XYZ file of C-alpha atoms in Angstrom:
749
model
C 7.646 13.375 41.226
C 7.810 16.572 39.423
C 9.496 15.163 36.291
C 7.074 12.179 35.962
C 3.707 14.431 36.287
C 4.721 17.000 33.824
C 5.302 14.552 31.804
C 2.163 12.653 32.547
C 0.115 15.336 31.930
C 1.944 16.253 28.339
C 1.496 12.347 27.565
C -2.598 12.771 28.448
C -2.915 16.025 26.690
C -0.989 14.552 23.202
C -3.227 11.435 23.907
C -6.507 13.414 23.964
C -5.711 14.737 20.774
C -4.611 11.515 19.231
C -8.195 10.236 20.480
C -9.694 13.163 18.916
C -8.502 12.552 15.397
C -8.460 8.398 15.703
C -12.612 8.805 16.604
C -13.026 10.616 12.637
C -11.110 7.185 11.090
C -13.340 4.822 13.646
C -16.369 7.498 12.376
C -16.052 6.910 8.508
C -15.112 3.409 9.191
C -17.945 2.304 10.918
C -20.080 4.004 8.893
C -18.848 3.434 5.134
C -16.028 0.867 5.483
C -13.190 2.947 3.546
C -10.439 3.916 6.325
C -9.531 7.224 5.461
C -5.793 7.434 4.764
C -6.655 10.818 3.694
C -7.772 11.629 7.286
C -4.094 12.946 8.223
C -4.270 15.545 5.506
C -7.282 16.982 5.987
C -6.472 18.085 9.477
C -3.391 19.650 8.204
C -5.229 21.656 5.147
C -7.593 22.342 8.258
C -5.474 23.969 9.880
C -3.033 25.853 6.960
C -6.681 27.070 6.549
C -7.219 28.527 9.988
C -3.647 30.064 10.222
C -4.610 31.674 6.991
C -8.035 33.238 8.128
C -5.920 34.396 11.451
C -3.684 36.134 8.791
C -6.036 38.117 6.800
C -7.384 39.564 10.166
C -10.273 37.394 11.224
C -10.403 37.147 15.380
C -9.292 33.441 16.319
C -12.861 32.359 17.594
C -13.879 33.524 14.285
C -11.314 31.572 12.403
C -11.725 28.132 14.289
C -15.417 28.194 13.926
C -15.064 28.675 10.235
C -12.553 25.716 10.152
C -14.738 23.210 12.686
C -18.148 25.043 11.480
C -17.823 24.858 7.840
C -14.667 23.870 5.974
C -14.186 20.508 8.008
C -18.040 19.143 7.390
C -17.638 20.584 3.709
C -14.866 18.630 2.720
C -15.731 15.584 4.206
C -19.148 15.978 2.793
C -17.279 16.875 -0.582
C -15.223 13.722 -0.100
C -18.021 11.449 0.086
C -20.530 12.782 -2.519
C -17.809 12.756 -5.675
C -15.291 10.030 -4.427
C -16.363 7.870 -1.723
C -19.542 6.365 -2.524
C -18.301 5.042 -6.010
C -16.177 2.660 -3.722
C -18.668 0.119 -3.577
C -17.673 -3.336 -4.900
C -14.566 -2.457 -5.554
C -11.150 -4.531 -3.443
C -9.251 -3.227 -0.628
C -6.452 -1.692 -2.227
C -8.685 0.104 -4.183
C -10.379 2.398 -1.612
C -6.942 2.536 -0.310
C -5.585 3.954 -2.882
C -8.226 6.191 -3.423
C -7.785 7.940 -0.450
C -3.961 7.680 -0.511
C -4.301 10.095 -3.434
C -6.860 12.953 -1.386
C -3.828 12.371 0.762
C -0.893 13.256 -1.774
C -3.468 15.893 -3.533
C -4.507 17.184 -0.762
C -0.395 17.842 0.700
C 0.631 18.901 -3.115
C -2.403 21.402 -3.050
C -1.160 22.909 0.037
C 2.127 23.094 -0.878
C 1.091 25.337 -4.143
C -1.036 27.293 -2.193
C 1.326 27.585 1.230
C 5.142 28.106 0.289
C 6.910 24.965 2.196
C 9.875 27.929 2.945
C 8.021 29.921 4.507
C 7.735 29.670 8.179
C 4.565 29.501 10.242
C 2.903 29.280 13.526
C -0.005 28.503 15.294
C -0.911 30.174 18.691
C -2.206 28.589 21.260
C -5.875 29.369 22.675
C -5.968 31.970 24.865
C -2.071 32.713 24.712
C 1.165 30.907 26.180
C 0.420 33.023 29.224
C -3.068 31.871 29.565
C -2.051 28.894 32.934
C -3.117 27.505 35.979
C -1.249 25.287 38.315
C -1.328 21.473 39.261
C 0.267 19.961 41.953
C 3.233 22.434 41.049
C 3.072 21.672 36.954
C 1.524 24.378 34.995
C -0.865 23.458 32.814
C -2.440 25.909 29.626
C -5.602 26.551 29.234
C -4.780 25.185 25.946
C -4.257 21.982 26.970
C -7.142 21.883 29.113
C -9.318 22.831 26.086
C -8.046 19.244 24.345
C -8.522 17.515 27.456
C -12.437 17.980 27.205
C -12.712 18.145 24.242
C -11.427 14.513 23.848
C -13.294 13.263 26.635
C -16.667 15.557 25.569
C -16.175 13.932 22.050
C -15.542 10.068 23.048
C -18.802 10.536 25.559
C -20.833 12.068 22.461
C -19.401 9.228 19.990
C -20.150 6.024 22.230
C -23.967 8.060 22.878
C -24.427 8.439 19.155
C -23.707 4.596 17.988
C -25.512 2.979 20.570
C -28.410 5.301 21.919
C -29.425 7.595 18.917
C -31.318 6.332 15.957
C -28.536 8.380 13.744
C -26.034 6.470 14.813
C -27.713 3.207 13.712
C -28.387 4.280 10.554
C -25.084 5.235 10.078
C -23.840 1.946 10.950
C -26.579 0.020 8.829
C -25.123 2.315 5.693
C -22.343 -0.376 5.484
C -23.762 -3.365 6.983
C -26.620 -4.111 4.655
C -28.014 -0.510 2.133
C -30.406 -2.388 0.505
C -31.556 -3.280 4.253
C -31.706 -0.303 4.969
C -33.473 1.215 1.734
C -36.447 -0.930 2.745
C -37.016 0.648 6.099
C -37.034 4.072 4.407
C -33.578 5.493 5.368
C -30.734 6.710 2.623
C -27.582 5.091 3.469
C -26.068 7.684 1.177
C -26.854 10.465 3.703
C -25.771 8.330 6.969
C -22.882 8.150 5.087
C -21.838 12.029 3.782
C -22.967 12.693 7.225
C -20.647 10.800 9.131
C -17.679 11.805 6.197
C -18.589 15.758 7.356
C -17.978 14.499 11.048
C -15.168 12.664 10.323
C -13.933 15.362 8.669
C -14.784 18.072 11.206
C -12.537 15.557 14.190
C -10.134 15.739 12.101
C -9.401 19.394 11.252
C -10.353 19.866 15.000
C -6.963 17.992 15.716
C -5.295 19.773 13.727
C -6.021 22.937 15.201
C -5.441 21.502 18.368
C -1.920 19.962 18.328
C 0.159 21.889 15.960
C 0.404 24.313 18.961
C 1.737 21.204 21.464
C 3.789 19.880 19.134
C 5.687 23.463 18.480
C 3.504 25.591 16.876
C 4.920 25.209 13.114
C 3.159 24.658 10.347
C 4.502 21.895 8.036
C 2.590 20.287 5.391
C 4.158 17.073 5.398
C 5.183 16.385 8.745
C 1.489 17.716 10.502
C 0.155 14.788 8.135
C 2.776 12.555 9.481
C 1.522 13.048 12.789
C -1.669 13.075 12.742
C -1.451 9.532 11.330
C 0.127 8.638 14.002
C -3.697 8.225 15.624
C -4.203 5.286 13.156
C -2.419 3.042 16.397
C -4.987 4.195 18.863
C -7.821 3.617 16.012
C -6.491 0.191 15.819
C -6.461 -0.398 19.829
C -10.253 0.317 19.648
C -10.146 -2.703 16.191
C -12.083 0.268 14.385
C -15.180 -0.610 15.857
C -14.936 0.583 20.212
C -14.798 4.658 20.979
C -13.892 3.933 24.823
C -11.066 1.125 23.584
C -10.066 3.987 21.172
C -9.321 6.366 23.988
C -7.276 4.156 26.166
C -5.275 3.589 22.934
C -4.784 6.757 22.296
C -4.001 7.598 26.053
C -1.087 4.761 26.307
C 0.385 6.062 23.045
C 0.735 9.754 24.429
C 1.803 8.820 28.077
C 3.913 6.024 26.518
C 5.754 8.724 23.843
C 6.393 11.428 26.997
C 7.918 8.585 29.255
C 10.238 7.778 26.737
C 11.778 11.557 25.998
C 11.685 11.555 30.003
C 13.274 8.555 31.120
C 15.280 7.223 28.181
C 19.068 8.385 27.860
C 19.161 11.773 25.804
C 22.790 11.252 24.078
C 22.535 10.256 20.173
C 19.847 9.928 18.218
C 18.451 6.904 19.029
C 15.704 8.359 21.749
C 14.503 10.695 19.473
C 14.081 8.145 16.650
C 12.132 6.258 19.373
C 10.102 8.619 20.160
C 9.372 9.217 16.342
C 8.598 5.920 15.496
C 6.698 4.982 19.099
C 3.554 4.923 17.162
C 4.643 2.356 14.399
C 5.142 0.126 16.764
C 2.293 0.367 18.609
C 0.677 0.372 15.598
C 2.599 -2.920 14.428
C 1.784 -4.795 17.643
C -1.627 -4.265 18.407
C -2.375 -5.862 14.771
C -0.545 -8.694 15.641
C -1.785 -8.780 19.419
C -4.773 -8.304 19.126
C -7.874 -10.340 18.058
C -8.699 -9.030 14.458
C -12.405 -9.078 13.114
C -13.090 -10.089 9.764
C -13.190 -6.943 8.032
C -16.438 -5.769 6.316
C -17.133 -6.597 2.987
C -14.698 -9.191 2.638
C -17.316 -11.545 0.721
C -18.521 -8.595 -2.029
C -17.478 -9.982 -4.945
C -14.914 -7.210 -6.112
C -15.321 -5.299 -9.567
C -11.334 -5.716 -10.747
C -10.742 -7.884 -13.425
C -6.948 -8.964 -15.194
C -5.919 -11.000 -18.044
C -2.916 -12.827 -17.205
C -0.421 -13.228 -20.123
C 0.926 -16.815 -21.314
C 4.574 -17.069 -21.417
C 5.451 -16.659 -24.673
C 3.733 -13.518 -25.269
C 5.167 -12.252 -21.831
C 8.452 -13.210 -23.863
C 7.396 -11.384 -27.399
C 6.352 -8.161 -25.157
C 9.273 -8.298 -23.266
C 11.700 -8.976 -26.480
C 9.779 -5.409 -27.864
C 10.361 -3.691 -24.629
C 14.125 -4.165 -25.088
C 14.228 -3.040 -28.586
C 11.724 -0.365 -27.898
C 14.110 1.183 -25.220
C 17.050 0.591 -27.680
C 15.653 2.290 -30.024
C 14.460 5.208 -28.262
C 17.896 5.422 -26.019
C 19.461 6.366 -29.155
C 17.520 9.981 -29.067
C 18.028 10.525 -25.531
C 20.966 13.060 -24.383
C 23.147 11.344 -21.096
C 20.672 13.099 -18.440
C 18.001 11.709 -20.360
C 19.274 7.581 -20.230
C 20.469 8.262 -17.017
C 16.349 9.514 -15.986
C 14.848 7.064 -18.183
C 17.549 3.927 -15.833
C 16.202 5.427 -12.543
C 12.621 4.705 -13.890
C 13.375 1.057 -15.284
C 14.835 0.656 -11.601
C 11.277 1.996 -9.935
C 9.235 -0.162 -12.648
C 11.325 -3.207 -11.494
C 10.290 -2.486 -7.389
C 6.588 -2.066 -9.153
C 6.870 -5.581 -10.243
C 7.165 -6.206 -6.230
C 3.190 -5.163 -5.770
C 2.322 -7.114 -9.209
C 2.946 -10.611 -8.152
C 2.062 -9.610 -4.005
C -1.225 -7.491 -4.895
C -2.329 -8.619 -8.169
C -1.774 -11.786 -8.502
C -2.189 -12.805 -4.506
C -4.185 -9.908 -2.967
C -2.107 -8.752 -0.828
C -0.959 -5.288 0.616
C 2.301 -3.686 1.006
C 2.223 -0.194 1.877
C 5.880 0.061 1.892
C 7.764 -1.401 -1.072
C 10.252 1.455 -0.904
C 11.280 0.311 2.335
C 12.083 -3.297 1.041
C 14.781 -1.806 -1.042
C 16.229 0.506 1.034
C 16.810 -3.103 3.365
C 18.475 -4.158 0.599
C 20.653 -0.943 -0.614
C 22.317 -0.487 3.311
C 22.994 -4.427 2.680
C 25.032 -3.882 -0.383
C 26.229 -0.525 0.638
C 28.150 -2.083 3.550
C 28.629 -6.014 2.161
C 28.742 -5.078 -1.943
C 31.232 -2.253 -2.355
C 35.251 -2.490 -3.033
C 37.295 0.477 -4.209
C 37.179 3.842 -3.193
C 36.436 7.227 -4.925
C 36.184 6.924 -9.044
C 37.040 3.415 -8.625
C 34.753 2.353 -6.503
C 32.454 -0.247 -7.976
C 29.237 -2.370 -6.575
C 29.525 -6.490 -7.321
C 26.852 -9.054 -7.666
C 27.789 -10.848 -4.620
C 26.635 -7.744 -2.837
C 23.892 -7.298 -5.166
C 22.369 -11.431 -4.260
C 23.448 -10.818 -0.596
C 21.506 -7.515 -0.156
C 18.188 -9.424 -2.287
C 18.316 -12.160 -0.103
C 18.582 -9.398 3.501
C 15.312 -8.166 1.610
C 13.733 -11.605 1.318
C 14.312 -12.621 4.756
C 13.444 -9.218 5.893
C 10.027 -9.518 3.980
C 9.649 -13.153 5.703
C 10.227 -11.765 9.094
C 8.121 -8.658 8.318
C 5.108 -10.895 7.355
C 5.366 -13.718 9.716
C 3.886 -11.988 12.909
C 1.529 -10.727 10.273
C 0.374 -13.696 7.986
C -3.020 -14.153 9.666
C -3.818 -10.512 8.870
C -5.384 -9.609 5.135
C -7.045 -6.300 3.643
C -6.500 -3.190 5.493
C -4.848 -4.937 9.160
C -2.350 -6.542 6.472
C -1.537 -2.860 4.892
C -1.196 -0.859 8.246
C 0.978 -3.924 9.533
C 3.094 -2.604 6.430
C 2.625 0.663 7.029
C 4.362 0.390 10.536
C 6.570 -1.534 9.372
C 8.236 1.484 6.669
C 7.597 3.675 8.996
C 9.722 2.394 11.686
C 12.307 1.091 9.263
C 12.851 5.001 8.193
C 12.511 6.469 11.054
C 15.012 4.149 13.321
C 17.219 2.645 11.150
C 17.741 5.247 8.361
C 18.172 7.934 10.683
C 20.496 6.208 12.643
C 23.563 8.003 12.017
C 25.326 7.274 14.935
C 28.592 4.888 15.484
C 27.982 1.581 16.480
C 30.206 -1.160 18.135
C 29.131 -4.861 17.552
C 31.482 -8.059 18.261
C 34.548 -5.787 18.353
C 33.356 -4.161 14.922
C 32.492 -0.681 14.668
C 30.051 0.874 12.112
C 27.025 2.793 11.373
C 23.901 2.126 9.302
C 23.430 5.200 7.429
C 26.754 7.501 8.184
C 26.257 10.908 7.051
C 23.044 10.530 6.597
C 22.980 9.452 2.990
C 24.982 6.779 1.542
C 26.620 6.494 -1.927
C 26.162 3.356 -4.131
C 28.353 3.038 -7.085
C 26.927 1.067 -10.579
C 27.699 -2.123 -11.144
C 30.520 -3.690 -13.026
C 30.809 -7.316 -14.479
C 33.623 -8.194 -15.919
C 33.484 -5.955 -19.119
C 30.076 -4.563 -18.026
C 30.103 -1.281 -15.937
C 26.988 0.579 -15.429
C 28.784 3.433 -15.155
C 27.591 4.474 -18.602
C 24.451 5.205 -19.235
C 22.705 3.104 -21.682
C 24.474 0.219 -20.220
C 22.645 0.778 -16.807
C 19.380 1.543 -18.462
C 19.664 -1.919 -20.864
C 20.563 -3.950 -17.983
C 17.622 -2.475 -15.875
C 15.305 -3.161 -18.937
C 16.252 -6.394 -19.537
C 16.172 -7.258 -15.606
C 12.574 -6.191 -15.552
C 11.759 -8.255 -19.015
C 13.535 -11.616 -17.285
C 11.618 -10.938 -14.074
C 8.224 -10.515 -16.609
C 8.192 -13.189 -18.066
C 9.323 -15.015 -14.433
C 6.470 -13.762 -13.386
C 3.767 -15.051 -16.210
C 5.696 -18.671 -15.938
C 4.509 -18.233 -12.195
C 0.846 -16.622 -12.975
C -0.129 -19.506 -15.285
C 1.707 -22.363 -12.582
C 0.060 -24.330 -10.323
C 1.871 -22.223 -7.185
C 0.395 -18.849 -9.549
C -3.381 -20.677 -9.461
C -3.124 -21.349 -5.823
C -2.190 -17.965 -5.031
C -5.511 -16.627 -7.268
C -7.575 -18.827 -5.283
C -5.944 -16.841 -1.939
C -6.832 -13.581 -3.426
C -10.962 -14.789 -4.589
C -11.209 -17.189 -1.119
C -8.919 -18.015 1.332
C -11.582 -19.773 3.002
C -12.096 -21.688 -0.068
C -8.756 -22.046 -0.415
C -7.867 -23.592 3.142
C -10.854 -25.895 2.567
C -9.413 -27.240 -0.335
C -5.667 -28.329 1.904
C -3.600 -25.199 0.790
C -1.608 -23.969 3.233
C -2.378 -20.259 3.379
C 0.821 -19.750 5.719
C 2.951 -21.130 3.521
C 1.709 -19.404 0.146
C 1.466 -16.046 2.229
C 5.231 -16.449 3.557
C 6.746 -17.556 -0.212
C 4.386 -14.668 -1.811
C 5.762 -11.874 0.434
C 9.737 -12.639 0.389
C 9.380 -13.295 -3.427
C 7.833 -9.625 -3.671
C 10.410 -8.419 -1.216
C 13.492 -9.287 -3.245
C 11.952 -7.911 -6.709
C 11.929 -4.540 -4.494
C 15.495 -5.303 -2.725
C 16.981 -5.903 -6.660
C 14.732 -2.817 -7.793
C 16.288 -0.611 -4.706
C 19.801 -1.253 -5.227
C 19.660 -0.372 -9.089
C 17.618 2.243 -8.593
C 20.458 3.847 -5.710
C 23.322 3.251 -8.427
C 21.592 5.183 -10.510
C 20.557 8.006 -8.314
C 24.398 8.085 -6.880
C 23.581 8.777 -3.930
C 20.890 7.799 -1.906
C 19.290 9.444 1.789
C 15.944 8.524 3.548
C 13.987 10.611 1.485
C 14.832 8.584 -1.345
C 12.560 5.987 0.649
C 9.591 7.585 2.278
C 6.217 6.200 2.976
C 4.911 8.938 0.897
C 7.115 7.567 -1.651
C 6.065 4.285 -1.699
C 2.441 5.325 -1.467
C 3.212 7.456 -4.750
C 4.708 4.305 -6.431
C 1.544 2.033 -5.538
C -0.857 4.734 -6.287
C 0.085 4.896 -9.998
C 0.902 1.147 -10.040
C -3.003 0.474 -9.275
C -3.792 3.438 -11.626
C -1.952 1.759 -14.460
C -3.369 -2.210 -13.443
C -1.458 -3.474 -10.526
C -3.060 -7.192 -12.001
C -0.542 -6.871 -15.176
C 3.035 -6.580 -15.763
C 2.653 -3.569 -18.507
C 0.569 -2.278 -15.205
C 3.659 -1.935 -13.703
C 5.706 -0.773 -16.239
C 3.206 2.082 -16.940
C 3.312 2.709 -12.621
C 6.828 2.022 -12.496
C 8.014 4.649 -15.328
C 5.968 7.307 -13.738
C 6.404 6.870 -10.390
C 10.492 7.408 -11.172
C 10.018 9.870 -14.574
C 7.179 11.530 -15.612
C 5.661 13.229 -13.069
C 9.233 14.424 -12.020
C 10.576 14.990 -15.634
C 7.714 17.613 -15.908
C 8.156 19.088 -12.334
C 11.751 19.607 -13.273
C 11.756 20.617 -17.108
C 8.285 23.347 -16.007
C 11.043 24.682 -12.755
C 13.656 24.763 -15.444
C 11.544 27.143 -17.605
C 9.799 29.343 -14.848
C 14.189 30.047 -13.876
C 14.864 30.850 -17.439
C 11.974 33.141 -18.618
C 11.131 35.293 -15.649
C 8.663 36.782 -16.815
C 6.763 33.876 -17.040
C 8.242 32.230 -13.611
C 4.534 31.989 -12.052
C 3.020 30.386 -14.769
C 5.297 27.924 -14.885
C 5.297 27.498 -10.954
C 2.231 27.047 -11.247
C 2.033 24.740 -13.605
C 4.499 22.044 -12.055
C 2.120 22.201 -8.981
C -0.867 21.540 -11.635
C 1.191 18.453 -12.282
C 1.658 16.893 -8.834
C -1.889 17.431 -8.326
C -3.379 15.953 -11.430
C -1.538 12.867 -11.011
C -3.174 12.339 -7.214
C -6.567 13.413 -9.034
C -5.892 10.517 -11.471
C -5.491 8.522 -8.003
C -9.154 9.630 -7.356
C -10.473 8.151 -10.331
C -9.215 4.745 -9.876
C -12.954 4.313 -8.468
C -14.382 4.157 -12.038
C -12.248 1.689 -13.447
C -10.321 -0.344 -10.839
C -8.834 -2.587 -13.157
C -6.027 0.527 -14.745
C -6.097 2.190 -17.881
C -3.354 -0.729 -19.068
C -6.823 -2.941 -19.343
C -9.008 -0.669 -21.022
C -6.486 0.027 -23.595
C -5.567 -4.098 -24.326
C -9.397 -4.001 -24.861
C -9.380 -1.341 -27.111
C -6.612 -2.748 -29.215
C -8.410 -6.246 -29.267
C -11.457 -4.694 -30.900
C -8.888 -3.824 -34.067
C -8.796 -7.385 -35.331
C -10.714 -6.473 -38.239
C -8.829 -3.503 -38.714
C -5.799 -4.463 -39.504
C -4.962 -2.128 -41.750
C -5.643 0.608 -39.012
C -2.867 -1.101 -37.123
C -0.450 -1.656 -39.952
C -1.280 2.930 -40.908
C -0.045 3.430 -36.689
C 3.039 0.832 -37.461
C 4.302 3.202 -40.518
C 3.484 6.454 -38.378
C 5.713 5.706 -35.804
C 8.363 4.836 -37.947
C 8.370 8.058 -39.922
C 7.775 9.822 -36.458
C 11.426 7.578 -35.532
C 13.282 8.645 -38.457
C 12.160 12.372 -37.939
C 13.298 12.436 -34.498
C 17.170 10.304 -35.046
C 17.539 13.415 -38.105
C 16.617 16.032 -35.359
C 13.627 17.142 -37.271
C 11.762 16.617 -34.234
C 12.929 16.192 -30.715
C 12.960 13.336 -28.462
C 10.256 14.862 -26.133
C 8.174 15.525 -29.507
C 8.561 12.603 -30.977
C 7.540 10.606 -27.016
C 4.840 12.603 -27.655
C 3.937 12.222 -30.556
C 4.191 8.869 -30.645
C 1.569 8.146 -27.463
C -1.425 10.323 -29.505
C -0.842 7.603 -32.167
C -0.975 4.694 -29.760
C -4.289 6.482 -27.838
C -5.759 7.301 -31.518
C -5.827 4.222 -33.005
C -8.196 2.376 -31.321
C -10.480 5.346 -32.072
C -9.518 5.833 -35.922
C -9.833 1.446 -35.542
C -13.730 1.841 -34.479
C -14.466 4.376 -36.195
C -13.727 2.410 -39.523
C -15.160 -1.047 -38.570
C -18.863 0.713 -37.991
C -18.088 2.353 -41.961
C -17.901 -1.014 -43.060
C -20.207 -2.239 -40.888
C -18.255 -4.853 -39.300
C -18.302 -3.765 -35.814
C -17.443 -6.442 -33.445
C -20.440 -8.253 -31.469
C -20.388 -7.686 -27.490
C -19.179 -11.036 -25.490
C -22.548 -10.543 -23.545
C -24.975 -11.246 -27.038
C -22.144 -14.406 -28.112
C -24.579 -16.985 -29.858
C -27.246 -14.446 -30.138
C -26.161 -11.988 -33.022
C -23.984 -14.739 -34.732
C -23.470 -18.276 -35.115
C -21.997 -19.904 -31.820
C -18.690 -21.040 -33.723
C -15.293 -22.857 -32.365
C -13.689 -19.300 -32.711
C -16.395 -17.738 -30.476
C -15.791 -20.162 -27.980
C -12.033 -19.432 -27.471
C -12.627 -15.778 -28.034
C -14.349 -16.255 -24.909
C -12.045 -18.396 -23.365
C -10.089 -15.604 -23.404
C -12.142 -12.936 -22.214
C -12.806 -15.552 -19.131
C -9.327 -16.439 -18.608
C -9.392 -19.990 -19.192
C -7.019 -22.451 -20.756
C -7.143 -22.345 -24.729
C -8.774 -25.989 -25.619
C -8.426 -27.968 -28.625
C -11.166 -28.695 -29.973
C -13.018 -30.956 -33.102
C -13.872 -28.349 -36.229
C -17.073 -28.333 -36.165
C -19.932 -26.745 -38.817
C -21.665 -23.519 -37.148
C -25.015 -23.591 -36.324
C -27.574 -22.116 -38.033
C -29.400 -19.155 -37.126
C -32.580 -19.334 -35.833
C -35.048 -18.809 -39.331
C -32.373 -20.706 -41.459
C -33.087 -23.926 -39.445
C -37.229 -23.773 -40.791
C -35.871 -22.402 -44.838
C -36.781 -24.944 -47.282
C -34.128 -26.639 -48.499
């Protein structure tokens, strides 16, 4: 009985902290329509500041007042003012990615300011010796504070939402901001207030939970610990504070009962304890009735131009040729790194078809790569030692397994959409990471002994098909590039097919698509399986290029980072997947490694180079925070800028000549590969600027499309331009004379 009472009290205390954190999520979502994935990162940052203030000699009570009364509200108000209020009219994926970027940026900033290798602890309020006895169980004052704070916050928020004018204004700021303005209220001020309160609750939860969980401060672990509160927030369907409170208590009790009553031998119990919040989150999402998320009928600002199969094939050939020519400039290590980036680009293609084409969300693409990698390791590797190779049959089996797992994950979540579906995939990714990729114990099934992740890592040898051996870096790079091009061409053909048009219709309006007789269940299931298969192929190739992979290669944070960069580049474009995948697999990693090497080689400048390495990561997250201003991605802007250069072809020819000269200089060793890459990128970015200047000097600036037919004749060429801008199929029309401009019709003959 004492054991039961002990773990019950501990479970209630943990549930109380989850309740505080989840209440902040409910508050911000109800008043802004944005689910704050950075909630855990805000809690982490506030807790680190609480520790820092005490290191500066502040008393604990003053540090607590500072972080809860000043830092928390200021952080939330600043987030809304600078970033969140600019997200109206954007798609769910854009809103998610912006908060993900805030999460990553906050974690990177904390790791920059506070060295992760240094141990830090946070003490309980009033000390560990301050406690009382309840039924023979010692309860510390800190734990009593957690319980009292959770009850008070839940009651206060309930009253705020239902009995006060401020709460009604907050809810109205997301329901109908225009109507709210007509009644004399400022919806942005109300939303800012809710973000300030939500951030304060996040910081409060962080300060309370760290001493309970062991007192050690770790940026990644604390962020993920607060993310466990997502399950409690969804238990209340992001609306009900009482149900959220009840869900948090269930979550805390279940986690502690697992530790109390399941066998402690092996790693299963510990892994289940860590995975339990995500398991409950998935079950809650599937079982409880879901409301349609607000804002689903708002026309979003994302605009994508799908490529034709012909253009995709041409650009695929250009990509293969360009990658081969650039590989001639790289060292062996550079080629290996480039090959790794191309495998990430293949995984990114799974997001293009799923999110860019179909509008469905997946926050764990690397998890499907992990599934395929585990299958390929166990069933596709033959030989031992240096003679070990991966065979084609193993890769095909791994791709099929990833597709089937994708279907199994999607099947119970088929009725979910938008944020609910994103959270379901997040729950799957965390479950896989904690339960499967941490499973290092030996199992026996039908007399066969096996270990899913032996030793905590998998050694995946390169593929060999006849004379093609991917142990050679150039062969590995070119194979990944060719596969990316072929999959890209296939996706272009899929998008222009009837199936692709059905996916686009489902993305725009599921209700209208169903009304027209389309089977949404079949569409969702099929596109999930296609996406999971592509991610599985990329995951196996990534593992093969890396050589040895561990749980850290398939983390939830890595998946979020990849998704963020693909959205920044343009998730509706194949080229966006290429740019995002290369940035995720090569860009930031290479820059950080370069600055770290410089820091080791130049001790006098070590601090500067280390700071630059951290700055690269923070700047990457800052780019993601700005995606709300350009939700279509920078590839869209680059393509538009080059389309406007049709009247300045000499500029394009000149840019090509400059690129050729730079390449010759790089081949001959006059400049290095890095210098060539940076110079070529500058040429690509500057060409549209130079082209516009040339056209303005000639007076041949292109007429904006909204003025088409007003300032120039409405010709067949202009009709074709409008069709291309609207994504309509080209129509073959008979030539007709251009109509006369105004004034010419009345001119004398």
